Coordinates of C-alpha atoms in Angstrom, one line a residue:
M12 CA -57.4 -93.3 -194.9
T13 CA -55.4 -90.7 -196.9
A14 CA -53.2 -88.3 -194.9
F15 CA -52.8 -84.7 -195.9
H16 CA -49.3 -83.1 -195.9
P17 CA -48.8 -79.4 -196.4
P18 CA -46.6 -78.6 -199.5
A19 CA -42.9 -78.4 -198.8
G20 CA -41.6 -75.1 -197.6
R21 CA -45.0 -74.1 -196.0
L22 CA -46.3 -74.3 -192.5
G23 CA -49.7 -75.7 -191.5
P24 CA -51.7 -74.1 -188.7
A25 CA -48.5 -72.7 -187.0
R26 CA -48.2 -70.4 -190.0
R27 CA -50.4 -67.9 -188.1
P28 CA -48.9 -67.5 -184.6
L29 CA -50.3 -64.0 -183.9
P30 CA -54.0 -65.0 -183.3
V31 CA -52.9 -67.9 -181.2
L32 CA -50.7 -65.6 -179.1
I33 CA -53.5 -63.1 -178.6
L34 CA -55.8 -65.9 -177.5
L35 CA -53.3 -67.2 -174.9
L36 CA -52.6 -63.7 -173.6
G37 CA -56.4 -63.3 -173.1
L38 CA -56.6 -66.5 -171.1
L39 CA -53.6 -65.9 -168.9
P40 CA -55.4 -63.6 -166.4
G41 CA -58.1 -66.2 -165.9
L42 CA -55.6 -69.0 -165.5
A43 CA -53.5 -67.0 -163.0
Q44 CA -56.6 -66.0 -160.9
G45 CA -57.2 -68.1 -157.9
E46 CA -60.3 -68.7 -155.8
P47 CA -61.4 -66.9 -152.6
S48 CA -60.6 -68.8 -149.4
I49 CA -62.6 -68.7 -146.2
R50 CA -61.1 -70.9 -143.5
I51 CA -63.0 -71.4 -140.2
S52 CA -61.7 -73.1 -137.1
D53 CA -62.5 -76.8 -136.7
V54 CA -65.8 -76.3 -134.9
G55 CA -67.9 -78.9 -136.7
D56 CA -69.8 -78.9 -140.0
E57 CA -73.1 -77.6 -138.6
I58 CA -71.5 -74.4 -137.3
T59 CA -69.2 -74.0 -140.3
D60 CA -72.0 -74.5 -142.9
N61 CA -74.3 -72.1 -141.1
I62 CA -71.7 -69.3 -140.9
R63 CA -70.9 -69.7 -144.6
A64 CA -74.7 -69.6 -145.5
H65 CA -75.1 -66.3 -143.5
M66 CA -71.9 -64.6 -144.6
G67 CA -72.3 -62.2 -147.5
L68 CA -68.5 -62.2 -148.1
S69 CA -68.7 -65.9 -149.1
R70 CA -70.5 -64.8 -152.3
E71 CA -67.8 -62.4 -153.5
G72 CA -65.2 -63.3 -156.1
C73 CA -61.6 -62.4 -156.5
D74 CA -62.5 -59.1 -158.1
L75 CA -63.7 -57.7 -154.7
P76 CA -62.9 -54.0 -154.7
E77 CA -60.9 -52.7 -151.8
W78 CA -63.5 -50.0 -150.9
R79 CA -66.0 -52.8 -150.1
E80 CA -63.7 -54.7 -147.7
R81 CA -64.5 -52.8 -144.5
P82 CA -68.4 -52.8 -145.0
L83 CA -68.3 -56.5 -145.7
L84 CA -66.0 -57.4 -142.7
R85 CA -68.3 -55.3 -140.4
A86 CA -71.2 -57.2 -141.8
A87 CA -69.3 -60.5 -141.4
D88 CA -69.0 -59.8 -137.7
R89 CA -72.8 -59.4 -137.4
E90 CA -73.5 -62.4 -139.6
I91 CA -71.2 -64.8 -137.7
R92 CA -72.9 -63.8 -134.4
S93 CA -76.3 -64.3 -136.0
A94 CA -75.3 -67.7 -137.4
L95 CA -74.0 -68.8 -134.0
R96 CA -77.1 -67.5 -132.1
A97 CA -79.3 -69.5 -134.4
L98 CA -77.5 -72.6 -133.1
G99 CA -77.6 -71.5 -129.5
H100 CA -74.2 -70.0 -129.1
Y101 CA -74.7 -66.5 -127.7
E102 CA -71.2 -65.7 -126.3
P103 CA -68.7 -66.5 -129.1
R104 CA -65.1 -65.2 -129.4
F105 CA -63.6 -64.9 -132.8
T106 CA -61.1 -62.9 -134.9
L107 CA -61.2 -62.1 -138.6
D108 CA -57.9 -62.0 -140.5
F109 CA -58.4 -60.7 -144.1
Q110 CA -55.5 -61.0 -146.5
R111 CA -55.0 -60.1 -150.1
N112 CA -52.4 -61.4 -152.6
E113 CA -51.8 -60.9 -156.3
A114 CA -54.3 -63.7 -157.2
C115 CA -57.2 -63.3 -154.8
W116 CA -58.1 -62.8 -151.2
S117 CA -58.5 -65.0 -148.1
L118 CA -60.3 -64.8 -144.7
Q119 CA -59.2 -66.7 -141.6
V120 CA -61.9 -67.0 -138.9
D121 CA -60.5 -68.2 -135.6
L122 CA -63.5 -69.1 -133.5
E123 CA -64.5 -70.3 -130.1
P124 CA -68.3 -70.6 -130.2
G125 CA -68.6 -70.7 -126.4
P126 CA -71.1 -72.8 -124.4
P127 CA -74.5 -73.3 -125.9
V128 CA -77.7 -71.9 -124.4
R129 CA -80.2 -74.7 -123.5
V130 CA -83.9 -74.7 -123.3
R131 CA -85.0 -74.3 -119.7
S132 CA -88.8 -74.3 -120.2
L133 CA -91.3 -74.7 -123.1
D134 CA -94.8 -73.4 -122.8
L135 CA -96.6 -74.9 -125.7
R136 CA -100.4 -74.6 -125.9
V137 CA -103.3 -74.8 -128.3
I138 CA -106.3 -72.6 -127.2
G139 CA -109.8 -72.8 -128.5
E140 CA -111.8 -75.5 -130.2
A141 CA -108.6 -77.3 -131.3
E142 CA -107.6 -77.8 -127.7
Q143 CA -109.6 -81.1 -127.7
D144 CA -108.5 -82.1 -131.2
P145 CA -106.2 -85.2 -130.9
A146 CA -104.6 -84.4 -134.2
F147 CA -102.4 -81.9 -132.3
D148 CA -101.3 -84.3 -129.7
E149 CA -98.1 -85.4 -131.5
L150 CA -96.9 -81.8 -132.0
L151 CA -97.7 -81.0 -128.3
Q152 CA -96.2 -84.1 -126.8
S153 CA -93.2 -84.5 -129.2
P154 CA -92.1 -81.0 -130.4
P155 CA -88.9 -80.6 -132.4
I156 CA -87.2 -79.0 -129.4
R157 CA -87.7 -79.8 -125.7
P158 CA -86.4 -78.6 -122.3
G159 CA -82.7 -79.6 -122.0
D160 CA -82.0 -79.4 -125.7
R161 CA -79.6 -76.9 -127.2
L162 CA -81.5 -73.9 -128.3
R163 CA -82.0 -73.8 -132.1
H164 CA -83.9 -71.0 -133.7
D165 CA -84.9 -73.2 -136.7
R166 CA -86.6 -75.8 -134.5
Y167 CA -88.4 -73.1 -132.5
E168 CA -89.7 -71.8 -135.9
Q169 CA -90.7 -75.4 -136.8
I170 CA -93.0 -75.5 -133.8
K171 CA -94.9 -72.5 -135.0
S172 CA -95.0 -73.5 -138.7
G173 CA -96.1 -77.1 -137.7
L174 CA -99.0 -75.7 -135.6
N175 CA -100.1 -73.4 -138.4
R176 CA -100.0 -76.2 -141.0
Q177 CA -101.9 -78.6 -138.8
A178 CA -104.5 -75.9 -138.0
T179 CA -105.0 -75.1 -141.7
A180 CA -105.2 -78.8 -142.6
R181 CA -107.8 -79.5 -139.9
G182 CA -110.0 -76.6 -140.9
Y183 CA -109.1 -74.0 -138.2
L184 CA -108.8 -71.4 -140.9
D185 CA -108.8 -68.4 -138.5
A186 CA -105.9 -69.9 -136.4
R187 CA -103.0 -67.6 -135.4
I188 CA -100.0 -67.7 -133.2
A189 CA -101.3 -65.5 -130.4
T190 CA -98.1 -65.6 -128.3
S191 CA -94.5 -66.2 -129.5
Q192 CA -91.7 -65.5 -127.2
M193 CA -88.1 -66.6 -126.9
R194 CA -86.5 -65.3 -123.7
V195 CA -82.8 -65.9 -123.5
D196 CA -80.9 -65.5 -120.3
V197 CA -77.3 -65.3 -121.5
Q198 CA -75.7 -65.4 -118.1
E199 CA -77.7 -68.5 -117.1
Q200 CA -77.2 -69.9 -120.6
A201 CA -80.9 -70.8 -120.5
A202 CA -83.9 -70.0 -122.7
D203 CA -87.6 -70.0 -122.0
L204 CA -89.9 -70.6 -125.0
V205 CA -93.5 -69.7 -125.3
V206 CA -95.8 -70.6 -128.2
H207 CA -99.6 -70.3 -127.9
L208 CA -101.9 -71.1 -130.9
E209 CA -105.3 -69.6 -130.9
S210 CA -107.3 -71.9 -133.1
G211 CA -110.6 -70.2 -133.6
P212 CA -113.6 -72.2 -134.8
R213 CA -113.3 -75.2 -137.0
Y214 CA -114.8 -74.8 -140.5
F215 CA -116.8 -77.3 -142.5
L216 CA -116.8 -78.4 -146.1
G217 CA -119.3 -76.5 -148.1
P218 CA -121.0 -76.9 -151.5
V219 CA -118.9 -78.3 -154.4
T220 CA -119.0 -76.7 -157.8
L221 CA -117.6 -78.6 -160.8
E222 CA -116.1 -77.0 -163.9
Q223 CA -116.1 -79.7 -166.6
D224 CA -118.4 -80.7 -169.5
T225 CA -117.0 -84.1 -170.5
F226 CA -118.8 -86.6 -168.2
H227 CA -122.2 -86.8 -166.6
D228 CA -122.2 -84.7 -163.4
R229 CA -123.5 -87.7 -161.4
L230 CA -120.4 -89.7 -162.4
V231 CA -117.9 -87.0 -161.4
R232 CA -119.6 -86.4 -158.1
K233 CA -119.1 -90.1 -157.2
F234 CA -115.4 -89.2 -156.7
I235 CA -116.2 -86.7 -153.9
P236 CA -115.6 -88.5 -150.6
F237 CA -117.5 -86.2 -148.3
E238 CA -120.9 -84.5 -147.8
Q239 CA -121.6 -80.8 -147.4
G240 CA -121.4 -80.1 -143.7
D241 CA -118.6 -82.5 -142.9
V242 CA -115.8 -81.0 -140.9
Y243 CA -113.0 -79.5 -143.0
D244 CA -110.0 -81.8 -143.5
S245 CA -107.5 -81.1 -146.2
R246 CA -106.6 -84.8 -146.4
R247 CA -110.0 -85.4 -147.8
L248 CA -109.4 -82.8 -150.5
I249 CA -106.0 -84.3 -151.3
S250 CA -107.4 -87.8 -151.5
M251 CA -110.2 -86.6 -153.8
Q252 CA -107.7 -84.9 -156.1
Q253 CA -105.6 -88.1 -156.2
A254 CA -108.7 -90.2 -157.0
F255 CA -109.5 -87.9 -159.9
M256 CA -106.0 -88.1 -161.3
N257 CA -105.7 -91.9 -160.8
S258 CA -109.0 -92.5 -162.6
G259 CA -107.3 -92.0 -165.9
Y260 CA -110.0 -89.6 -167.1
F261 CA -108.2 -86.3 -166.4
S262 CA -104.9 -84.7 -167.3
D263 CA -105.2 -81.9 -164.7
V264 CA -107.2 -81.5 -161.5
R265 CA -107.4 -78.3 -159.5
V266 CA -109.2 -78.2 -156.1
D267 CA -109.8 -74.7 -154.8
P268 CA -111.2 -74.2 -151.3
R269 CA -112.5 -70.7 -151.2
A270 CA -112.3 -69.8 -147.6
D271 CA -112.9 -66.1 -148.3
E272 CA -116.4 -67.0 -149.6
A273 CA -117.3 -69.1 -146.5
E274 CA -120.8 -68.7 -145.1
D275 CA -121.8 -70.1 -141.7
L276 CA -118.3 -71.6 -141.5
E277 CA -118.9 -73.6 -144.7
V278 CA -116.0 -73.4 -147.2
P279 CA -117.2 -73.8 -150.8
I280 CA -115.0 -76.1 -152.9
H281 CA -114.4 -75.4 -156.6
I282 CA -113.0 -78.2 -158.8
T283 CA -111.7 -77.7 -162.3
L284 CA -111.2 -80.9 -164.3
T285 CA -109.3 -81.0 -167.6
P286 CA -110.0 -84.2 -169.5
R287 CA -107.1 -86.2 -171.0
N288 CA -106.9 -87.0 -174.7
K289 CA -109.7 -89.3 -175.7
W290 CA -107.4 -91.8 -177.4
S291 CA -104.0 -93.1 -176.4
Y292 CA -101.8 -95.5 -178.3
L293 CA -99.2 -98.0 -177.2
A294 CA -96.2 -99.3 -179.2
G295 CA -93.4 -101.0 -177.5
I296 CA -90.7 -103.5 -177.8
G297 CA -89.1 -105.7 -175.2
A298 CA -87.2 -108.9 -174.6
S299 CA -86.7 -111.7 -172.1
T300 CA -84.8 -114.9 -172.2
D301 CA -88.0 -116.9 -171.6
K302 CA -89.9 -115.5 -174.6
G303 CA -87.3 -113.7 -176.7
P304 CA -88.0 -110.3 -178.4
R305 CA -91.6 -109.1 -178.2
V306 CA -93.6 -106.4 -179.8
R307 CA -96.7 -104.8 -178.2
L308 CA -99.3 -102.6 -179.9
G309 CA -102.4 -101.2 -178.2
V310 CA -105.1 -98.5 -178.4
E311 CA -107.4 -97.2 -175.7
N312 CA -110.5 -95.0 -175.7
H313 CA -110.6 -93.3 -172.3
R314 CA -114.2 -92.1 -172.6
A315 CA -116.4 -94.1 -174.8
N316 CA -119.4 -92.1 -173.5
R317 CA -120.3 -89.5 -170.8
A318 CA -120.9 -92.3 -168.3
G319 CA -117.2 -93.0 -168.1
H320 CA -117.1 -96.3 -170.0
R321 CA -113.8 -97.1 -171.9
Y322 CA -112.3 -99.8 -173.9
N323 CA -109.0 -101.0 -175.2
A324 CA -107.4 -103.5 -177.6
E325 CA -103.9 -104.9 -177.4
L326 CA -101.7 -107.2 -179.4
E327 CA -98.4 -108.9 -178.2
V328 CA -96.2 -111.1 -180.3
S329 CA -93.1 -112.9 -179.3
A330 CA -91.2 -116.0 -180.4
V331 CA -93.0 -118.1 -177.7
N332 CA -96.5 -116.6 -177.6
T333 CA -99.1 -114.5 -179.4
R334 CA -101.8 -112.7 -177.5
V335 CA -104.6 -110.5 -178.6
G336 CA -107.3 -109.1 -176.4
I337 CA -110.0 -106.5 -176.0
G338 CA -111.5 -105.1 -172.8
Y339 CA -114.4 -102.9 -171.9
E340 CA -114.6 -101.2 -168.5
I341 CA -117.7 -99.9 -166.7
P342 CA -117.3 -97.7 -163.5
L343 CA -119.6 -98.6 -160.6
G344 CA -120.7 -96.9 -157.3
D345 CA -117.3 -95.4 -156.4
P346 CA -115.6 -95.1 -159.8
A347 CA -112.2 -94.6 -158.1
R348 CA -112.5 -98.0 -156.4
E349 CA -115.0 -100.2 -158.2
R350 CA -115.6 -101.3 -161.8
I351 CA -116.7 -104.1 -164.0
N352 CA -114.3 -105.4 -166.7
L353 CA -115.5 -107.3 -169.8
T354 CA -112.7 -109.2 -171.7
A355 CA -112.3 -111.3 -174.8
G356 CA -109.0 -112.7 -176.1
Y357 CA -106.9 -115.3 -177.8
Q358 CA -103.5 -116.6 -176.7
S359 CA -101.2 -119.1 -178.4
E360 CA -98.1 -120.4 -176.6
S361 CA -95.5 -122.8 -177.8
T362 CA -92.7 -123.9 -175.5
D363 CA -90.3 -126.8 -175.3
T364 CA -92.7 -128.6 -172.9
S365 CA -96.2 -127.7 -174.2
E366 CA -98.4 -126.0 -176.8
S367 CA -101.7 -124.4 -176.3
D368 CA -104.3 -122.2 -178.0
V369 CA -106.7 -120.5 -175.6
Y370 CA -109.9 -118.6 -176.5
G371 CA -111.6 -116.8 -173.7
L372 CA -114.4 -114.5 -172.6
G373 CA -114.6 -113.1 -169.1
I374 CA -116.3 -110.7 -166.7
A375 CA -114.7 -109.4 -163.5
H376 CA -115.9 -107.2 -160.6
L377 CA -113.0 -105.3 -159.0
R378 CA -113.4 -103.4 -155.8
Q379 CA -110.8 -101.7 -153.6
L380 CA -111.6 -102.3 -149.9
P381 CA -111.1 -99.6 -147.2
S382 CA -108.1 -101.6 -146.0
G383 CA -106.4 -101.1 -149.4
W384 CA -106.8 -104.7 -150.6
I385 CA -108.2 -105.1 -154.1
Q386 CA -110.9 -107.8 -154.3
T387 CA -111.6 -109.4 -157.7
R388 CA -114.5 -111.7 -158.4
S389 CA -114.5 -113.2 -161.9
L390 CA -116.2 -115.6 -164.3
V391 CA -114.2 -116.8 -167.3
F392 CA -115.2 -119.1 -170.1
E393 CA -112.2 -120.7 -171.9
R394 CA -111.7 -123.2 -174.7
E395 CA -108.2 -124.6 -174.9
D396 CA -106.5 -126.8 -177.4
F397 CA -103.3 -128.1 -176.0
K398 CA -100.5 -130.6 -176.4
V399 CA -98.2 -131.7 -173.5
A400 CA -95.6 -134.4 -174.4
D401 CA -97.5 -136.9 -176.5
V402 CA -101.0 -136.0 -175.2
R403 CA -103.2 -133.7 -177.3
D404 CA -106.6 -132.7 -176.1
S405 CA -109.2 -129.9 -175.9
T406 CA -111.1 -128.6 -172.9
T407 CA -114.0 -126.3 -172.2
L408 CA -114.0 -124.5 -168.9
L409 CA -116.4 -122.2 -167.1
M410 CA -114.3 -120.9 -164.2
P411 CA -115.5 -118.7 -161.3
G412 CA -112.6 -117.1 -159.5
F413 CA -111.7 -115.0 -156.5
Q414 CA -108.6 -112.9 -155.9
M415 CA -107.2 -110.6 -153.2
S416 CA -104.1 -108.5 -153.8
R417 CA -102.3 -105.5 -152.3
V418 CA -99.1 -103.6 -153.0
Q419 CA -97.3 -101.2 -150.7
A420 CA -94.1 -99.4 -151.9
D421 CA -92.2 -96.2 -151.3
H422 CA -91.7 -95.7 -155.0
P423 CA -93.9 -96.9 -157.9
I424 CA -91.0 -98.0 -160.1
F425 CA -87.8 -98.3 -158.1
P426 CA -88.8 -99.1 -154.5
R427 CA -86.3 -99.5 -151.7
R428 CA -89.0 -100.7 -149.3
G429 CA -92.3 -102.4 -150.2
W430 CA -94.2 -105.6 -150.6
R431 CA -96.9 -107.3 -152.8
L432 CA -99.2 -110.1 -151.8
N433 CA -101.6 -112.0 -154.1
F434 CA -103.9 -114.9 -153.4
S435 CA -106.3 -116.4 -155.9
L436 CA -108.8 -119.3 -156.2
R437 CA -110.4 -120.7 -159.3
G438 CA -112.1 -123.9 -160.4
A439 CA -114.5 -125.6 -162.8
S440 CA -117.1 -128.4 -162.6
E441 CA -118.3 -130.9 -165.1
E442 CA -121.8 -130.1 -164.0
L443 CA -121.4 -126.5 -165.0
L444 CA -120.5 -126.4 -168.7
S445 CA -117.0 -127.7 -168.2
S446 CA -115.2 -130.8 -169.6
I447 CA -113.2 -131.3 -166.4
S448 CA -113.6 -130.6 -162.7
F449 CA -110.8 -129.0 -160.7
A450 CA -110.0 -126.5 -158.0
Q451 CA -106.8 -124.4 -157.8
A452 CA -105.2 -122.0 -155.3
T453 CA -102.1 -119.9 -155.9
G454 CA -100.2 -117.4 -153.7
R455 CA -97.5 -115.0 -154.5
A456 CA -95.4 -112.8 -152.2
R457 CA -92.7 -110.2 -152.9
Y458 CA -90.8 -108.2 -150.3
I459 CA -88.1 -105.5 -150.6
M460 CA -86.2 -103.9 -147.8
P461 CA -83.1 -101.6 -147.6
L462 CA -79.8 -103.4 -146.9
G463 CA -77.2 -100.7 -146.3
E464 CA -77.0 -98.7 -149.6
G465 CA -78.4 -101.7 -151.4
R466 CA -81.6 -103.8 -151.1
L467 CA -82.7 -107.3 -150.1
L468 CA -85.4 -108.8 -152.4
L469 CA -87.4 -111.9 -151.4
R470 CA -89.8 -113.8 -153.5
A471 CA -92.1 -116.8 -152.8
D472 CA -94.6 -118.5 -155.1
A473 CA -96.8 -121.5 -154.4
G474 CA -99.8 -123.3 -156.0
T475 CA -101.9 -126.4 -155.5
T476 CA -104.5 -128.1 -157.7
S477 CA -107.2 -130.7 -156.8
V478 CA -108.1 -132.7 -159.9
Q479 CA -109.1 -136.3 -160.5
D480 CA -107.9 -136.8 -164.1
F481 CA -104.7 -134.8 -164.4
A482 CA -104.1 -135.9 -168.0
K483 CA -107.1 -133.8 -169.1
L484 CA -105.9 -130.7 -167.2
P485 CA -105.0 -128.1 -169.9
A486 CA -101.4 -126.8 -170.2
S487 CA -102.4 -123.3 -169.0
I488 CA -103.7 -124.7 -165.7
R489 CA -100.7 -127.0 -164.9
F490 CA -97.7 -125.8 -162.9
F491 CA -94.2 -125.6 -164.4
A492 CA -91.0 -124.1 -163.0
G493 CA -87.8 -122.6 -164.4
G494 CA -87.1 -119.4 -166.2
D495 CA -86.5 -115.8 -165.7
N496 CA -89.1 -115.3 -163.0
S497 CA -88.9 -118.8 -161.4
V498 CA -85.7 -120.7 -160.9
R499 CA -83.0 -119.0 -162.9
G500 CA -80.3 -121.2 -164.4
Y501 CA -83.0 -123.4 -166.0
G502 CA -85.0 -122.8 -169.1
Y503 CA -88.5 -121.6 -169.3
Q504 CA -90.9 -124.3 -168.0
K505 CA -88.1 -126.8 -168.0
L506 CA -88.8 -128.1 -164.5
G507 CA -91.6 -130.3 -163.4
P508 CA -92.8 -133.9 -163.3
T509 CA -92.0 -136.1 -166.3
N510 CA -93.7 -139.0 -168.0
D511 CA -92.1 -142.4 -168.7
D512 CA -90.2 -141.0 -171.7
G513 CA -88.7 -138.2 -169.6
D514 CA -90.9 -135.5 -171.2
I515 CA -91.9 -132.7 -168.8
I516 CA -95.7 -132.7 -168.3
G517 CA -96.2 -130.2 -165.5
G518 CA -97.6 -130.8 -162.0
R519 CA -100.5 -130.4 -159.7
H520 CA -98.5 -128.3 -157.3
M521 CA -95.6 -125.8 -157.3
A522 CA -93.4 -124.1 -154.8
S523 CA -90.5 -121.8 -155.5
G524 CA -88.6 -118.9 -153.9
S525 CA -85.7 -116.5 -154.3
I526 CA -83.4 -114.4 -152.2
E527 CA -81.5 -111.6 -153.9
M528 CA -79.2 -108.7 -152.9
D529 CA -78.4 -105.8 -155.1
Y530 CA -75.9 -102.9 -154.5
P531 CA -75.5 -99.7 -156.5
F532 CA -72.1 -99.1 -158.0
A533 CA -72.9 -96.1 -160.3
D534 CA -75.8 -93.8 -161.0
Q535 CA -78.7 -95.9 -162.2
W536 CA -76.6 -99.1 -162.1
S537 CA -76.3 -101.9 -159.5
V538 CA -74.9 -105.4 -159.2
A539 CA -76.8 -108.3 -157.8
V540 CA -76.3 -111.8 -156.4
F541 CA -79.1 -114.3 -156.0
A542 CA -80.1 -117.8 -155.2
D543 CA -83.4 -119.4 -156.5
G544 CA -85.0 -122.7 -155.7
G545 CA -88.2 -124.7 -156.3
N546 CA -90.0 -127.0 -158.6
A547 CA -93.4 -128.3 -159.7
F548 CA -94.6 -131.7 -158.4
N549 CA -97.5 -134.0 -158.1
D550 CA -97.0 -135.4 -154.6
L551 CA -95.2 -133.8 -151.7
N552 CA -93.0 -136.8 -151.1
E553 CA -91.9 -136.5 -154.7
W554 CA -90.9 -132.8 -154.5
N555 CA -87.4 -132.5 -155.8
A556 CA -86.4 -128.8 -155.4
R557 CA -83.9 -127.5 -158.0
Y558 CA -81.6 -124.6 -157.2
G559 CA -79.8 -121.9 -159.2
I560 CA -77.3 -119.3 -158.2
G561 CA -75.9 -116.4 -160.0
A562 CA -75.1 -112.7 -160.4
G563 CA -76.2 -109.9 -162.6
V564 CA -76.4 -106.2 -163.3
R565 CA -79.4 -103.9 -163.0
W566 CA -80.1 -100.7 -165.0
R567 CA -82.7 -98.2 -163.8
S568 CA -83.8 -97.3 -167.3
P569 CA -86.4 -94.6 -168.1
I570 CA -88.9 -97.4 -168.9
G571 CA -88.3 -99.4 -165.7
P572 CA -85.7 -101.9 -164.4
I573 CA -83.8 -104.0 -166.9
R574 CA -81.9 -107.0 -165.5
V575 CA -79.2 -109.1 -167.0
D576 CA -78.3 -112.2 -165.0
I577 CA -75.9 -115.2 -165.4
A578 CA -77.1 -118.2 -163.4
H579 CA -75.6 -121.6 -162.7
P580 CA -78.1 -124.5 -162.3
I581 CA -76.9 -126.6 -159.3
D582 CA -78.4 -129.8 -160.8
G583 CA -78.9 -128.8 -164.4
D584 CA -77.2 -129.8 -167.6
D585 CA -76.0 -126.3 -168.5
N586 CA -73.0 -124.7 -166.9
F587 CA -74.4 -121.2 -167.1
R588 CA -77.6 -119.6 -168.5
L589 CA -78.2 -116.0 -169.5
H590 CA -81.4 -114.3 -168.2
L591 CA -82.7 -111.0 -169.5
T592 CA -85.8 -109.5 -168.0
M593 CA -87.7 -106.2 -168.0
G594 CA -90.4 -105.2 -165.5
M595 CA -91.2 -103.9 -162.1
D596 CA -89.6 -105.4 -158.9
L597 CA -93.0 -105.7 -157.2

């Protein structure tokens, strides 16, 4: 790098001191100016914060003109009393000491809030048709403020707003607070509260009009979970709106109950549906230690026709496997909860333990049960050419399958509490177009719970296979262990039974588990420690669990969690192994 030196006898930037001096002089008043100071006696954060929120003087700067001092201080007296009354203190004693100096001003509030007023009685009633509605029981039996509690105006208001919200949600659209009284006896330091809700009649759900021209009207109406004449309940409307959005057909859904047009207590419902773009495209890159860098490309048509059919195609390529597939989806009775999926695809995988090429066709019926479980019945036809150790073979399988799964989480991407359960069965018979008979069951469980500021993550996986001639079982059906999502510290599919030459050939059964704790140390970042264990095996008395322990970091990236782990295999040949994974925790 070449340095520049001013010619001898000349000054560089310091040659022009006047503009710099003017700039500094302009900044000096701001540097000398202080900050306003309001100090309040140590009476607790709740009182202090409420006084500051009420006091207009707290929003003034150092440029407060003198002519405004007296009005603001008189207002401060009223504001402090109002802030204290809101928290039940009706007889406070305080003084205000306002001072000015050359830089700014300050206010000292010496305060004794006095004894709080307590609720002596609470007369809380619902009158009218809603009197027999159990939906109000919780509000009536467990209100936010009760006799014996310190009087708080905000909680009194919560009673009224809670009753109004519940009345509106349940269809009592003419409901009003008929009586609202707060009687405070300052001498007795007691308050008597009265809140009466007059519910009026309960309304009903009326005719539904649809504003959309993309799909057949009969398809869209299948999303509506009620009949005209059903009692009004806003939860049904919210559930319907969510079902429309979750369908993937629409980019915007507006549900407008028109209470002002109600006839015979029936509220007409107007629904405006804006379709999403017909086509969407997927292009992504990722990486994991198991499969290395990978590239995904995909395309989906969200409305192949007005009946709501759609199709997609996807290609994924990595160092270990290549997968290409197409799918066609047909909505059924309740399109939000039931559909038929038709699939066709090819997958090639080559690992240190096996090689396989799988060609498949499938049909699956998916249905979400009222309990929230998703039930899947499937029939898959596969041809697989595979090589495991020194055995090379081909199989043809017609496999009926059954699966149950459910997910519960407090956040779709970064949950602090949640769980996932999955149980599946599949099999084939030589009497039904298959070259081998087998039956297989698998189960997976994930659980996340808060642990202080961090989380505890538990994982369990198990599987079992019944087969007479294991040597003919294709590689994709066998169980292996080890890798990013199995027993960390070991390579991908590097654990399992071996043949006489020591080559890993996979097993009939598998069991593995993990316990992990993560703890945040910065925004979007956390550290984790974990222990994994498990293995694949052929007989229970031959099960030889392998264990790995380690630590890592987690980044809550915009595309989901990214994990970097270093694991030590307790019984392995490597001292440490790096694991990089991307994907959801559940």
